[in-house]
Amino acid sequence: MSMQGSRMQTTGSPPLLEVASVGKSFGALAAVADVSFALRERDILGIAGPNGAGKTTLFNLITGTPFFPDSGRVTFRGTRIDRMAPHRIFRLGLARTFQKEASFANLTVEQNVSLGATYGAGLSGRARERAVDAALERLDLSAMRRQPASSLTVYGTKRLMLASAIVVGPKLLMLDEPASGLTASEVADLQSLILGFRDDGMAILLIEHILPLLFGISERVMVMDFGRKLIEGPPSEVARDQRVIDAYLGGQSEAAHALAG
Ligand SMILES: Nc1ncnc2c1ncn2[C@@H]1O[C@H](COP(=O)(O)OP(=O)(O)O)[C@@H](O)[C@H]1O
Ligand SMILES: [Mg+2]
């Protein structure tokens, strides 16, 4: 399906993020093919799909890290970003976390977040200190601020990635499997954090395999398979879709019924 010549349905303001027919191949493998979707302010769009479906690659294309799309357009806040340097995209208000827990292990928790504030928002001096303090407080990391990042638990490291992302006050937060490896109570805590970010005015793009979380907080869910968008719709509709059950929910038909409500 081509987006060319068609306009997103609008009821007032243009979308915050518009992804139009983006694609990326690695040799013969089309990791992402002809994917389009749009996101409004304070929207939560969940992205699901089997391993290798192209979810992380889609995030990489949107953020220009570590590569650009081969085809298609990405527009954020009215500006084309599909050939823009990653730090400029960050400064426009688009922040992400990574699937693999990533931090500068030898720096302290505070120094990690401070790097986000410097690189992502160009802050310095007192403004930077205030932003870092607020982000640490928000993610319950203030007590650990002088510890090396390597001393954090899995959930601590996830919260550090979140602090480094939100320190710039983004309009869009992209989370790549933030709940993997967490206990049930940590997942519940993460869920309320994400909803809190949305209430603060951020839109959220959420890749997640923990389906109760994904279907529980997303306004819409998009399922990818073999690099393509299989379906996008309200969670209850998506969980009932036979193609989704076949491609992804598979043996989890009980889970599918529960999700469909
Ligand atoms: N840098 C890369 N070079 C070659 N192949 C890649 C690269 N990144 C991803 N792929 C391939 O693209 C496909 C989609 O991967 P990915 O986006 O990580 O899937 P998902 O996040 O949905 O599990 C996989 O087959 C993966 O092996
Ligand atoms: Mg992935």
Coordinates of C-alpha atoms and ligand atoms in Angstrom, one line a residue:
M1 CA 0.0 0.0 0.0
S2 CA 1.4 3.4 -0.9
M3 CA 0.8 6.5 1.1
Q4 CA 1.8 8.7 -1.8
G5 CA -0.9 11.1 -2.8
S6 CA -3.0 10.3 0.2
R7 CA -3.2 12.3 3.3
M8 CA -3.5 11.1 6.8
Q9 CA -7.0 11.5 8.1
T10 CA -6.9 14.6 10.2
T11 CA -9.3 16.1 12.6
G12 CA -7.5 19.3 13.4
S13 CA -3.8 19.3 14.2
P14 CA -1.3 17.2 12.0
P15 CA 0.2 14.1 13.5
L16 CA 3.1 14.4 15.9
L17 CA 4.9 11.6 14.0
E18 CA 4.1 10.4 10.5
V19 CA 5.9 7.3 9.1
A20 CA 5.2 6.8 5.4
S21 CA 6.1 3.7 3.5
V22 CA 9.5 3.2 5.2
G23 CA 11.7 0.3 4.2
K24 CA 15.1 -1.1 5.0
S25 CA 16.8 -4.1 3.5
F26 CA 20.0 -6.0 4.6
G27 CA 21.1 -7.7 1.4
A28 CA 18.2 -9.9 0.3
L29 CA 16.4 -9.5 3.6
A30 CA 13.6 -6.9 3.8
A31 CA 13.8 -6.2 7.5
V32 CA 11.2 -3.4 7.2
A33 CA 9.0 -3.1 4.2
D34 CA 6.5 -0.4 3.3
V35 CA 5.4 0.4 6.9
S36 CA 3.2 3.4 7.5
F37 CA 1.5 4.8 10.6
A38 CA 0.9 8.1 12.4
L39 CA 0.9 9.1 16.0
R40 CA -0.8 12.1 17.7
E41 CA 0.3 13.9 20.8
R42 CA -0.3 11.8 24.0
D43 CA -1.0 8.7 21.9
I44 CA 0.2 5.3 23.0
L45 CA 0.8 3.0 20.1
G46 CA 1.9 -0.5 21.0
I47 CA 4.0 -2.6 18.5
A48 CA 4.0 -6.4 18.7
G49 CA 5.2 -9.2 16.6
P50 CA 7.5 -12.3 16.6
N51 CA 11.3 -12.0 17.0
G52 CA 12.8 -10.8 13.8
A53 CA 9.6 -9.1 12.6
G54 CA 11.5 -5.8 12.2
K55 CA 10.3 -3.9 15.3
T56 CA 13.7 -2.7 16.5
T57 CA 14.8 -1.9 12.9
L58 CA 11.7 0.3 12.6
F59 CA 12.8 2.2 15.7
N60 CA 16.3 2.5 14.2
L61 CA 14.9 4.0 11.0
I62 CA 12.8 6.5 12.9
T63 CA 15.7 7.7 15.0
G64 CA 18.4 7.5 12.3
T65 CA 20.5 5.3 14.5
P66 CA 22.5 3.5 13.3
F67 CA 21.1 3.8 9.8
F68 CA 18.6 5.7 7.7
P69 CA 15.6 4.2 5.7
D70 CA 16.2 3.1 2.1
S71 CA 12.8 4.4 1.2
G72 CA 9.9 6.3 2.6
R73 CA 9.5 9.4 4.8
V74 CA 9.5 10.1 8.5
T75 CA 8.1 13.4 9.6
F76 CA 8.2 14.6 13.2
R77 CA 6.6 17.8 14.4
G78 CA 6.2 18.9 10.7
T79 CA 9.9 18.3 9.9
R80 CA 11.4 15.6 7.8
I81 CA 13.8 13.6 10.0
D82 CA 14.6 10.6 7.8
R83 CA 18.0 12.0 6.9
M84 CA 18.7 14.0 10.0
A85 CA 21.6 13.4 12.4
P86 CA 20.5 11.5 15.6
H87 CA 21.4 14.3 18.0
R88 CA 19.3 16.7 16.0
I89 CA 16.3 14.3 16.2
F90 CA 16.8 14.0 19.9
R91 CA 16.8 17.8 20.3
L92 CA 13.6 18.0 18.3
G93 CA 12.0 16.1 21.2
L94 CA 12.2 12.4 20.2
A95 CA 13.9 10.2 22.7
R96 CA 14.3 6.4 22.9
T97 CA 15.5 3.6 25.1
F98 CA 17.2 0.5 23.8
Q99 CA 16.3 -3.2 23.9
K100 CA 19.6 -4.2 25.4
E101 CA 20.3 -2.5 28.7
A102 CA 22.8 0.2 27.9
S103 CA 24.6 2.6 30.1
F104 CA 28.0 4.0 30.6
A105 CA 28.9 1.5 33.2
N106 CA 31.9 3.3 34.7
L107 CA 30.1 6.6 35.0
T108 CA 27.8 7.3 38.0
V109 CA 24.0 7.2 37.6
E110 CA 24.0 11.0 37.7
Q111 CA 26.7 11.4 35.1
N112 CA 24.8 9.1 32.8
V113 CA 21.6 11.2 33.0
S114 CA 23.7 14.4 32.7
L115 CA 25.1 13.2 29.4
G116 CA 21.5 12.8 28.1
A117 CA 20.8 16.4 29.2
T118 CA 24.0 17.7 27.5
Y119 CA 23.8 15.7 24.3
G120 CA 20.0 15.6 24.0
A121 CA 19.0 19.1 25.1
G122 CA 22.2 21.1 25.0
L123 CA 21.7 22.0 28.7
S124 CA 24.5 23.2 31.0
G125 CA 25.0 24.7 34.4
R126 CA 22.1 25.2 36.7
A127 CA 19.5 24.3 34.1
R128 CA 21.2 21.0 33.5
E129 CA 21.4 20.3 37.3
R130 CA 17.7 21.0 37.7
A131 CA 16.7 18.8 34.8
V132 CA 18.9 15.9 36.0
D133 CA 17.6 16.2 39.6
A134 CA 14.0 16.0 38.4
A135 CA 14.7 13.0 36.1
L136 CA 16.5 11.1 38.9
E137 CA 13.7 11.9 41.3
R138 CA 11.0 10.8 38.8
L139 CA 12.7 7.4 38.2
D140 CA 13.4 6.9 41.9
L141 CA 17.2 7.0 41.3
S142 CA 18.1 9.9 43.6
A143 CA 19.5 7.7 46.3
M144 CA 21.8 5.9 43.8
R145 CA 23.0 9.0 42.0
R146 CA 26.7 8.7 43.1
Q147 CA 26.9 4.9 42.4
P148 CA 28.4 3.6 39.2
A149 CA 25.8 2.7 36.7
S150 CA 27.2 -0.9 36.7
S151 CA 25.9 -1.4 40.3
L152 CA 22.2 -1.1 39.3
T153 CA 19.8 -4.0 39.0
V154 CA 18.1 -4.8 35.7
Y155 CA 15.2 -2.6 36.5
G156 CA 17.5 0.0 37.8
T157 CA 19.3 0.1 34.5
K158 CA 16.0 0.3 32.7
R159 CA 15.0 3.3 34.9
L160 CA 18.4 4.9 34.1
M161 CA 17.7 4.6 30.4
L162 CA 14.3 6.2 31.0
A163 CA 15.8 9.0 33.1
S164 CA 18.4 9.7 30.3
A165 CA 15.6 9.8 27.8
I166 CA 13.0 12.0 29.7
V167 CA 15.6 14.4 30.9
V168 CA 15.3 16.3 27.7
G169 CA 11.5 16.7 28.1
P170 CA 10.6 14.8 24.9
K171 CA 7.3 15.0 23.0
L172 CA 7.7 11.4 21.9
L173 CA 9.2 8.5 23.9
M174 CA 10.1 5.3 22.1
L175 CA 10.5 2.2 24.3
D176 CA 12.0 -1.0 23.0
E177 CA 10.9 -3.9 25.2
P178 CA 11.2 -2.0 28.4
A179 CA 9.6 -4.8 30.5
S180 CA 11.7 -7.7 29.4
G181 CA 13.5 -9.3 32.4
L182 CA 11.4 -7.6 35.0
T183 CA 9.4 -9.1 37.8
A184 CA 5.6 -8.8 37.9
S185 CA 5.7 -6.0 40.4
E186 CA 8.4 -4.1 38.4
V187 CA 6.2 -4.4 35.3
A188 CA 3.3 -2.9 37.3
D189 CA 5.6 -0.1 38.4
L190 CA 6.8 0.5 34.8
Q191 CA 3.2 0.6 33.6
S192 CA 2.3 3.5 35.9
L193 CA 5.5 5.3 35.0
I194 CA 4.6 5.1 31.3
L195 CA 1.1 6.3 31.9
G196 CA 2.6 9.1 34.0
F197 CA 4.8 10.2 31.1
R198 CA 1.8 10.2 28.8
D199 CA -0.1 12.3 31.3
D200 CA 2.8 14.8 31.3
G201 CA 2.2 15.2 27.5
M202 CA 4.5 12.6 25.9
A203 CA 3.3 10.3 23.1
I204 CA 4.6 6.8 23.5
L205 CA 5.7 4.2 21.0
L206 CA 6.0 0.9 22.9
I207 CA 7.5 -2.4 21.6
E208 CA 6.7 -5.1 24.0
H209 CA 6.4 -8.9 24.3
I210 CA 4.6 -8.7 27.7
L211 CA 1.2 -8.6 26.1
P212 CA -0.9 -7.7 29.1
L213 CA 1.2 -4.6 29.5
L214 CA 1.1 -3.8 25.8
F215 CA -2.6 -4.4 25.3
G216 CA -3.4 -2.9 28.7
I217 CA -2.0 0.6 28.0
S218 CA -2.0 1.0 24.3
E219 CA -4.8 3.0 22.6
R220 CA -3.9 1.2 19.4
V221 CA -1.7 -1.8 18.7
M222 CA 0.2 -2.5 15.5
V223 CA 1.4 -6.1 14.8
M224 CA 4.4 -6.6 12.5
D225 CA 5.4 -9.8 10.8
F226 CA 8.2 -10.4 8.3
G227 CA 9.0 -6.7 8.2
R228 CA 5.4 -5.7 7.3
K229 CA 2.6 -4.2 9.1
L230 CA 0.0 -6.9 9.6
I231 CA -2.7 -4.9 11.3
E232 CA -3.2 -1.8 13.4
G233 CA -6.3 -1.2 15.5
P234 CA -7.8 -1.0 19.0
P235 CA -6.3 -3.7 21.3
S236 CA -9.5 -5.7 21.6
E237 CA -9.9 -5.9 17.8
V238 CA -6.2 -6.8 17.2
A239 CA -6.3 -9.6 19.8
R240 CA -9.2 -11.2 18.0
D241 CA -7.7 -11.0 14.5
Q242 CA -7.1 -14.5 13.1
R243 CA -3.9 -13.4 11.3
V244 CA -2.5 -12.1 14.5
I245 CA -3.4 -15.3 16.3
D246 CA -1.8 -17.4 13.6
A247 CA 1.4 -15.3 13.2
Y248 CA 2.0 -14.3 16.7
L249 CA -0.3 -15.4 19.5
G250 CA -0.1 -18.9 18.1
G251 CA -0.4 -21.4 20.9
Q252 CA -1.3 -18.6 23.3
S253 CA -4.9 -18.7 22.3
E254 CA -6.0 -18.5 25.9
A255 CA -4.0 -15.3 26.2
A256 CA -5.6 -14.0 23.0
H257 CA -9.1 -14.6 24.4
A258 CA -8.1 -12.8 27.7
L259 CA -6.7 -9.9 25.8
A260 CA -9.7 -9.6 23.6
G261 CA -11.8 -9.2 26.8
Ligands
LIG1 N1 22.2 -4.4 11.2 C1 21.7 -5.5 10.7 N2 22.3 -6.2 9.7 C2 21.7 -7.3 9.2 N3 20.5 -7.8 9.5 C3 19.8 -7.1 10.5 C4 20.4 -5.9 11.1 N4 19.5 -5.5 12.0 C5 18.4 -6.3 12.0 N5 18.7 -7.3 11.0 C6 17.7 -8.4 10.7 O1 16.5 -7.8 10.4 C7 15.4 -8.6 10.9 C8 14.6 -7.8 11.9 O2 15.3 -7.6 13.1 P1 14.8 -6.7 14.3 O3 14.3 -5.4 13.8 O4 15.8 -6.7 15.3 O5 13.5 -7.6 14.7 P2 12.6 -7.5 16.1 O6 13.0 -6.3 16.9 O7 11.2 -7.4 15.6 O8 12.9 -8.8 16.8 C9 16.0 -9.8 11.5 O9 16.0 -10.8 10.6 C10 17.4 -9.3 11.8 O10 18.3 -10.4 11.8
MG2 MG 13.8 -6.1 18.8

